[in-house]
Amino acid sequence: MQQNRGRLEERDRGAGLGALWLGLLIRARNRGHRTRPRGACEELEGSSQDGVRNTGMRAALGGPAAEEELLAWKHCIGDWMDGSPGRSGPLSGPVGARWQLTEDTANTKEDDTLEEHRRPPPAFLVATLAEHSQRFNEILSAVLEIKTTLEPKIDALRIDMGHMREDHKKVKEQVEATGSTLRPTVEDAISHIRALQKEVTQLQQRVEDQEGRSRHNNICVEGLPKREEDPSMDLYIEDWLSKTAVQGKHSSFSSVDRAYWVPGRLPPLGPPASSSAHFFN
């Protein structure tokens, strides 16, 4: 709002200066007498540049006297604008203090123009600004009321969040400490379980092998002299069992179904290969 106000004031000053300049042109044309400021503007500059610039105005101003008057007023206004701080304030203040006019102060057309620019703003603009100001105040009051209501709740929520953060930190520290304590125990348990799994696998294979052997009704004989059997391996096993069996425990070994040497290479000086015999019962 401060910037807009400064722009409006600058526009009003520019419009006032333009109106004053136009009024001076009209006054110089219609009245035909000189209005020259006294003091610093008493000496008129007659440079070639000003002469070239103002030559085209002679016909409208009515002669060299009017042109000289216009040039004097031009220098007056330029000096006032360059010397005034911020170019603020009405023109009649600084100009009336520094430059005294020789003509009368009767009301003229340019005075009416300046007076029109000094009028207050229209009523509808004032009413609109007042309405918007009232709405703004209502909105501001509502926002402040909401802020007053929410501030205690936000403070309480902030305190609760701080407590939750502390509790979470404590639980995290406890979990990390427990994990550090249990990690070696868990690693040892895992190693022991793997060893047990390996041992169980081996025992399972042995059980399956023994179960298969028990279903086949086979016996394995080791240490029998090789190449001493009869033409039939079955008869040789039956005869050998009859000779070596303990009396009273085995009445007959005539139930041998088949017998054969277990394949496999052994060292020449080692024990002979094993033999296997299958029984009917």
mmCIF file of C-alpha atoms in Angstrom:
data_model
loop_
_atom_site.group_PDB
_atom_site.id
_atom_site.type_symbol
_atom_site.label_atom_id
_atom_site.label_comp_id
_atom_site.label_asym_id
_atom_site.label_seq_id
_atom_site.Cartn_x
_atom_site.Cartn_y
_atom_site.Cartn_z
ATOM 1 C CA MET A 1 0.000 0.000 0.000
ATOM 2 C CA GLN A 2 2.881 2.372 0.723
ATOM 3 C CA GLN A 3 4.325 1.809 -2.768
ATOM 4 C CA ASN A 4 0.932 2.350 -4.428
ATOM 5 C CA ARG A 5 0.448 5.553 -2.468
ATOM 6 C CA GLY A 6 3.870 6.817 -3.597
ATOM 7 C CA ARG A 7 3.006 6.015 -7.220
ATOM 8 C CA LEU A 8 -0.301 7.870 -6.953
ATOM 9 C CA GLU A 9 1.433 10.914 -5.464
ATOM 10 C CA GLU A 10 4.066 10.852 -8.222
ATOM 11 C CA ARG A 11 1.329 10.616 -10.866
ATOM 12 C CA ASP A 12 -0.582 13.525 -9.287
ATOM 13 C CA ARG A 13 2.548 15.673 -9.197
ATOM 14 C CA GLY A 14 3.294 14.891 -12.856
ATOM 15 C CA ALA A 15 -0.278 15.654 -13.864
ATOM 16 C CA GLY A 16 -0.154 18.909 -11.874
ATOM 17 C CA LEU A 17 3.074 20.002 -13.559
ATOM 18 C CA GLY A 18 1.645 19.172 -16.982
ATOM 19 C CA ALA A 19 -1.487 21.142 -16.244
ATOM 20 C CA LEU A 20 0.584 24.079 -14.986
ATOM 21 C CA TRP A 21 2.727 24.004 -18.124
ATOM 22 C CA LEU A 22 -0.377 23.979 -20.319
ATOM 23 C CA GLY A 23 -1.827 26.855 -18.341
ATOM 24 C CA LEU A 24 1.326 28.894 -18.848
ATOM 25 C CA LEU A 25 1.116 28.324 -22.598
ATOM 26 C CA ILE A 26 -2.503 29.457 -22.644
ATOM 27 C CA ARG A 27 -1.762 32.473 -20.423
ATOM 28 C CA ALA A 28 1.168 33.566 -22.601
ATOM 29 C CA ARG A 29 -0.965 33.268 -25.726
ATOM 30 C CA ASN A 30 -4.159 34.956 -24.505
ATOM 31 C CA ARG A 31 -2.972 37.691 -22.138
ATOM 32 C CA GLY A 32 0.149 38.747 -24.040
ATOM 33 C CA HIS A 33 2.034 40.056 -20.996
ATOM 34 C CA ARG A 34 5.162 38.592 -19.382
ATOM 35 C CA THR A 35 5.187 36.464 -16.298
ATOM 36 C CA ARG A 36 8.829 36.224 -15.401
ATOM 37 C CA PRO A 37 10.170 34.875 -12.088
ATOM 38 C CA ARG A 38 12.592 36.932 -10.139
ATOM 39 C CA GLY A 39 15.798 35.698 -8.482
ATOM 40 C CA ALA A 40 17.849 32.884 -9.951
ATOM 41 C CA CYS A 41 15.653 32.750 -13.105
ATOM 42 C CA GLU A 42 16.007 36.464 -13.892
ATOM 43 C CA GLU A 43 18.729 35.766 -16.435
ATOM 44 C CA LEU A 44 17.321 33.899 -19.404
ATOM 45 C CA GLU A 45 19.506 31.504 -21.320
ATOM 46 C CA GLY A 46 19.634 32.039 -25.014
ATOM 47 C CA SER A 47 21.725 29.085 -26.131
ATOM 48 C CA SER A 48 21.439 27.683 -29.611
ATOM 49 C CA GLN A 49 19.972 24.451 -28.297
ATOM 50 C CA ASP A 50 17.100 26.214 -26.503
ATOM 51 C CA GLY A 51 16.623 28.377 -29.525
ATOM 52 C CA VAL A 52 16.305 25.404 -31.825
ATOM 53 C CA ARG A 53 13.989 23.621 -29.423
ATOM 54 C CA ASN A 54 11.718 26.635 -28.887
ATOM 55 C CA THR A 55 11.675 28.033 -32.425
ATOM 56 C CA GLY A 56 8.700 25.877 -33.379
ATOM 57 C CA MET A 57 6.632 27.422 -30.561
ATOM 58 C CA ARG A 58 6.759 31.049 -31.739
ATOM 59 C CA ALA A 59 3.686 30.831 -33.881
ATOM 60 C CA ALA A 60 1.634 29.362 -31.024
ATOM 61 C CA LEU A 61 2.998 31.669 -28.326
ATOM 62 C CA GLY A 62 2.686 34.918 -30.256
ATOM 63 C CA GLY A 63 6.221 36.202 -30.717
ATOM 64 C CA PRO A 64 9.679 36.347 -29.122
ATOM 65 C CA ALA A 65 8.330 37.799 -25.876
ATOM 66 C CA ALA A 66 6.050 34.832 -25.293
ATOM 67 C CA GLU A 67 8.868 32.442 -26.221
ATOM 68 C CA GLU A 68 11.182 34.171 -23.755
ATOM 69 C CA GLU A 69 8.512 33.897 -21.057
ATOM 70 C CA LEU A 70 8.007 30.189 -21.731
ATOM 71 C CA LEU A 71 11.758 29.539 -21.532
ATOM 72 C CA ALA A 72 11.957 31.376 -18.200
ATOM 73 C CA TRP A 73 9.149 29.286 -16.704
ATOM 74 C CA LYS A 74 10.767 26.114 -18.044
ATOM 75 C CA HIS A 75 14.020 26.874 -16.205
ATOM 76 C CA CYS A 76 12.080 27.769 -13.063
ATOM 77 C CA ILE A 77 10.256 24.467 -12.906
ATOM 78 C CA GLY A 78 13.405 22.489 -13.770
ATOM 79 C CA ASP A 79 15.369 24.169 -10.963
ATOM 80 C CA TRP A 80 12.593 23.522 -8.471
ATOM 81 C CA MET A 81 12.368 19.812 -9.374
ATOM 82 C CA ASP A 82 16.162 19.368 -9.160
ATOM 83 C CA GLY A 83 16.454 21.190 -5.822
ATOM 84 C CA SER A 84 13.429 19.838 -4.004
ATOM 85 C CA PRO A 85 14.038 16.716 -1.767
ATOM 86 C CA GLY A 86 12.119 13.819 -3.288
ATOM 87 C CA ARG A 87 10.123 16.201 -5.504
ATOM 88 C CA SER A 88 7.295 16.150 -2.987
ATOM 89 C CA GLY A 89 4.817 18.799 -1.908
ATOM 90 C CA PRO A 90 2.630 21.139 -3.951
ATOM 91 C CA LEU A 91 4.231 23.373 -6.542
ATOM 92 C CA SER A 92 3.001 26.567 -4.937
ATOM 93 C CA GLY A 93 5.101 25.985 -1.782
ATOM 94 C CA PRO A 94 8.679 25.885 -3.099
ATOM 95 C CA VAL A 95 7.971 28.062 -6.121
ATOM 96 C CA GLY A 96 6.194 30.699 -3.996
ATOM 97 C CA ALA A 97 9.147 30.739 -1.582
ATOM 98 C CA ARG A 98 11.917 30.902 -4.216
ATOM 99 C CA TRP A 99 10.222 32.669 -7.158
ATOM 100 C CA GLN A 100 7.875 35.673 -6.817
ATOM 101 C CA LEU A 101 5.446 36.293 -9.655
ATOM 102 C CA THR A 102 4.714 39.800 -10.951
ATOM 103 C CA GLU A 103 1.187 39.063 -12.131
ATOM 104 C CA ASP A 104 -1.956 38.804 -10.082
ATOM 105 C CA THR A 105 -3.081 35.621 -8.336
ATOM 106 C CA ALA A 106 -6.533 35.437 -9.856
ATOM 107 C CA ASN A 107 -8.136 32.041 -10.301
ATOM 108 C CA THR A 108 -7.277 30.588 -13.715
ATOM 109 C CA LYS A 109 -7.891 27.383 -15.627
ATOM 110 C CA GLU A 110 -4.679 25.764 -14.427
ATOM 111 C CA ASP A 111 -5.695 26.497 -10.833
ATOM 112 C CA ASP A 112 -8.933 24.642 -11.456
ATOM 113 C CA THR A 113 -6.959 21.718 -12.841
ATOM 114 C CA LEU A 114 -4.731 21.604 -9.769
ATOM 115 C CA GLU A 115 -7.747 21.838 -7.518
ATOM 116 C CA GLU A 116 -9.351 18.922 -9.327
ATOM 117 C CA HIS A 117 -6.302 16.762 -8.592
ATOM 118 C CA ARG A 118 -6.493 17.701 -4.913
ATOM 119 C CA ARG A 119 -10.051 16.441 -4.567
ATOM 120 C CA PRO A 120 -10.685 13.381 -2.335
ATOM 121 C CA PRO A 121 -11.193 9.958 -3.979
ATOM 122 C CA PRO A 122 -14.697 8.956 -5.100
ATOM 123 C CA ALA A 123 -17.179 7.679 -2.545
ATOM 124 C CA PHE A 124 -17.514 4.220 -4.148
ATOM 125 C CA LEU A 125 -13.743 3.714 -3.901
ATOM 126 C CA VAL A 126 -13.771 4.674 -0.225
ATOM 127 C CA ALA A 127 -16.725 2.323 0.406
ATOM 128 C CA THR A 128 -15.002 -0.547 -1.419
ATOM 129 C CA LEU A 129 -11.799 -0.073 0.545
ATOM 130 C CA ALA A 130 -13.760 0.066 3.800
ATOM 131 C CA GLU A 131 -15.619 -3.145 2.922
ATOM 132 C CA HIS A 132 -12.418 -4.988 2.048
ATOM 133 C CA SER A 133 -10.784 -3.677 5.211
ATOM 134 C CA GLN A 134 -13.697 -4.972 7.289
ATOM 135 C CA ARG A 135 -13.494 -8.399 5.633
ATOM 136 C CA PHE A 136 -9.772 -8.499 6.195
ATOM 137 C CA ASN A 137 -10.267 -7.694 9.878
ATOM 138 C CA GLU A 138 -12.873 -10.460 10.179
ATOM 139 C CA ILE A 139 -10.583 -13.007 8.541
ATOM 140 C CA LEU A 140 -7.687 -11.914 10.731
ATOM 141 C CA SER A 141 -9.846 -12.284 13.861
ATOM 142 C CA ALA A 142 -10.924 -15.791 12.805
ATOM 143 C CA VAL A 143 -7.330 -16.829 12.135
ATOM 144 C CA LEU A 144 -6.187 -15.497 15.498
ATOM 145 C CA GLU A 145 -9.030 -17.358 17.225
ATOM 146 C CA ILE A 146 -8.066 -20.618 15.514
ATOM 147 C CA LYS A 147 -4.445 -20.033 16.465
ATOM 148 C CA THR A 148 -5.412 -19.459 20.098
ATOM 149 C CA THR A 149 -7.441 -22.684 20.095
ATOM 150 C CA LEU A 150 -4.808 -24.849 18.420
ATOM 151 C CA GLU A 151 -1.710 -23.654 20.247
ATOM 152 C CA PRO A 152 -2.383 -25.635 23.502
ATOM 153 C CA LYS A 153 -3.222 -28.774 21.542
ATOM 154 C CA ILE A 154 -0.106 -28.466 19.425
ATOM 155 C CA ASP A 155 2.027 -27.991 22.540
ATOM 156 C CA ALA A 156 0.501 -31.104 24.151
ATOM 157 C CA LEU A 157 1.044 -33.091 20.955
ATOM 158 C CA ARG A 158 4.651 -31.928 20.840
ATOM 159 C CA ILE A 159 5.186 -33.157 24.424
ATOM 160 C CA ASP A 160 3.611 -36.543 23.623
ATOM 161 C CA MET A 161 5.820 -36.912 20.568
ATOM 162 C CA GLY A 162 8.877 -36.202 22.711
ATOM 163 C CA HIS A 163 7.876 -38.937 25.186
ATOM 164 C CA MET A 164 7.249 -41.405 22.375
ATOM 165 C CA ARG A 165 10.639 -40.620 20.908
ATOM 166 C CA GLU A 166 12.326 -41.309 24.250
ATOM 167 C CA ASP A 167 10.422 -44.601 24.703
ATOM 168 C CA HIS A 168 11.335 -45.713 21.203
ATOM 169 C CA LYS A 169 14.978 -44.952 21.875
ATOM 170 C CA LYS A 170 14.947 -47.031 25.088
ATOM 171 C CA VAL A 171 13.252 -49.998 23.397
ATOM 172 C CA LYS A 172 15.738 -49.845 20.539
ATOM 173 C CA GLU A 173 18.674 -49.902 22.960
ATOM 174 C CA GLN A 174 17.201 -52.895 24.828
ATOM 175 C CA VAL A 175 16.646 -54.828 21.605
ATOM 176 C CA GLU A 176 20.187 -54.134 20.438
ATOM 177 C CA ALA A 177 21.624 -55.254 23.808
ATOM 178 C CA THR A 178 19.548 -58.470 23.768
ATOM 179 C CA GLY A 179 20.613 -59.199 20.200
ATOM 180 C CA SER A 180 24.283 -58.742 21.095
ATOM 181 C CA THR A 181 23.876 -61.182 24.012
ATOM 182 C CA LEU A 182 21.984 -63.859 22.082
ATOM 183 C CA ARG A 183 24.000 -63.738 18.876
ATOM 184 C CA PRO A 184 26.855 -66.074 20.057
ATOM 185 C CA THR A 185 24.369 -68.537 21.586
ATOM 186 C CA VAL A 186 22.338 -68.663 18.405
ATOM 187 C CA GLU A 187 25.435 -69.201 16.276
ATOM 188 C CA ASP A 188 26.555 -72.123 18.489
ATOM 189 C CA ALA A 189 23.079 -73.636 18.359
ATOM 190 C CA ILE A 190 23.035 -73.392 14.570
ATOM 191 C CA SER A 191 26.418 -75.156 14.310
ATOM 192 C CA HIS A 192 25.254 -77.948 16.664
ATOM 193 C CA ILE A 193 22.020 -78.398 14.727
ATOM 194 C CA ARG A 194 23.935 -78.759 11.463
ATOM 195 C CA ALA A 195 26.170 -81.443 12.992
ATOM 196 C CA LEU A 196 23.107 -83.302 14.285
ATOM 197 C CA GLN A 197 21.476 -83.119 10.868
ATOM 198 C CA LYS A 198 24.559 -84.689 9.293
ATOM 199 C CA GLU A 199 24.657 -87.473 11.906
ATOM 200 C CA VAL A 200 20.941 -88.174 11.505
ATOM 201 C CA THR A 201 21.417 -88.479 7.744
ATOM 202 C CA GLN A 202 24.185 -91.064 8.218
ATOM 203 C CA LEU A 203 22.157 -93.062 10.734
ATOM 204 C CA GLN A 204 19.148 -93.009 8.439
ATOM 205 C CA GLN A 205 21.239 -94.455 5.615
ATOM 206 C CA ARG A 206 22.525 -97.230 7.884
ATOM 207 C CA VAL A 207 19.030 -98.075 9.076
ATOM 208 C CA GLU A 208 17.766 -98.284 5.515
ATOM 209 C CA ASP A 209 20.677 -100.584 4.610
ATOM 210 C CA GLN A 210 20.048 -102.867 7.587
ATOM 211 C CA GLU A 211 16.353 -102.935 6.839
ATOM 212 C CA GLY A 212 17.053 -103.972 3.279
ATOM 213 C CA ARG A 213 19.434 -106.669 4.387
ATOM 214 C CA SER A 214 16.950 -108.037 6.890
ATOM 215 C CA ARG A 215 14.298 -108.391 4.187
ATOM 216 C CA HIS A 216 16.696 -110.311 1.912
ATOM 217 C CA ASN A 217 17.499 -113.076 4.486
ATOM 218 C CA ASN A 218 21.172 -112.873 3.578
ATOM 219 C CA ILE A 219 24.274 -113.488 5.673
ATOM 220 C CA CYS A 220 27.747 -112.290 4.899
ATOM 221 C CA VAL A 221 30.603 -114.697 5.567
ATOM 222 C CA GLU A 222 34.118 -113.342 5.687
ATOM 223 C CA GLY A 223 37.383 -115.282 5.723
ATOM 224 C CA LEU A 224 36.363 -118.371 3.732
ATOM 225 C CA PRO A 225 39.321 -119.919 1.853
ATOM 226 C CA LYS A 226 38.868 -119.303 -1.814
ATOM 227 C CA ARG A 227 39.150 -122.067 -4.484
ATOM 228 C CA GLU A 228 38.356 -124.766 -1.973
ATOM 229 C CA GLU A 229 34.614 -124.786 -2.591
ATOM 230 C CA ASP A 230 32.786 -127.647 -4.265
ATOM 231 C CA PRO A 231 31.589 -127.279 -7.800
ATOM 232 C CA SER A 232 28.466 -125.719 -6.256
ATOM 233 C CA MET A 233 28.905 -122.695 -4.001
ATOM 234 C CA ASP A 234 25.559 -123.420 -2.372
ATOM 235 C CA LEU A 235 26.628 -126.917 -1.272
ATOM 236 C CA TYR A 236 29.961 -125.586 -0.089
ATOM 237 C CA ILE A 237 28.275 -123.021 2.155
ATOM 238 C CA GLU A 238 25.854 -125.611 3.536
ATOM 239 C CA ASP A 239 28.678 -128.039 4.336
ATOM 240 C CA TRP A 240 30.793 -125.322 5.918
ATOM 241 C CA LEU A 241 27.916 -124.147 8.069
ATOM 242 C CA SER A 242 27.164 -127.717 9.179
ATOM 243 C CA LYS A 243 30.758 -128.215 10.290
ATOM 244 C CA THR A 244 31.211 -124.913 12.090
ATOM 245 C CA ALA A 245 27.747 -124.465 13.634
ATOM 246 C CA VAL A 246 27.343 -124.918 17.343
ATOM 247 C CA GLN A 247 25.542 -128.099 18.208
ATOM 248 C CA GLY A 248 22.000 -127.655 19.482
ATOM 249 C CA LYS A 249 21.462 -124.227 17.936
ATOM 250 C CA HIS A 250 21.188 -125.080 14.244
ATOM 251 C CA SER A 251 19.746 -128.496 13.364
ATOM 252 C CA SER A 252 20.078 -128.133 9.598
ATOM 253 C CA PHE A 253 21.445 -125.640 7.059
ATOM 254 C CA SER A 254 19.911 -127.252 4.008
ATOM 255 C CA SER A 255 17.781 -124.183 3.308
ATOM 256 C CA VAL A 256 20.467 -122.216 1.393
ATOM 257 C CA ASP A 257 18.913 -120.852 -1.764
ATOM 258 C CA ARG A 258 21.988 -119.406 -3.399
ATOM 259 C CA ALA A 259 25.486 -118.292 -2.474
ATOM 260 C CA TYR A 260 28.096 -116.212 -4.302
ATOM 261 C CA TRP A 261 31.290 -114.332 -3.775
ATOM 262 C CA VAL A 262 30.954 -110.621 -3.161
ATOM 263 C CA PRO A 263 32.705 -108.794 -6.022
ATOM 264 C CA GLY A 264 35.601 -106.582 -5.199
ATOM 265 C CA ARG A 265 39.362 -106.455 -5.568
ATOM 266 C CA LEU A 266 41.534 -107.095 -2.556
ATOM 267 C CA PRO A 267 45.330 -107.122 -2.146
ATOM 268 C CA PRO A 268 46.964 -110.488 -2.964
ATOM 269 C CA LEU A 269 48.257 -110.977 0.587
ATOM 270 C CA GLY A 270 45.042 -109.794 2.253
ATOM 271 C CA PRO A 271 42.097 -111.869 3.428
ATOM 272 C CA PRO A 272 39.882 -113.421 0.779
ATOM 273 C CA ALA A 273 36.781 -111.717 -0.509
ATOM 274 C CA SER A 274 33.508 -111.981 1.351
ATOM 275 C CA SER A 275 30.800 -114.391 0.340
ATOM 276 C CA SER A 276 27.046 -114.001 0.653
ATOM 277 C CA ALA A 277 24.431 -116.709 1.197
ATOM 278 C CA HIS A 278 20.649 -116.376 0.871
ATOM 279 C CA PHE A 279 18.303 -118.594 2.882
ATOM 280 C CA PHE A 280 14.727 -119.598 2.236
ATOM 281 C CA ASN A 281 13.754 -118.939 5.840
#
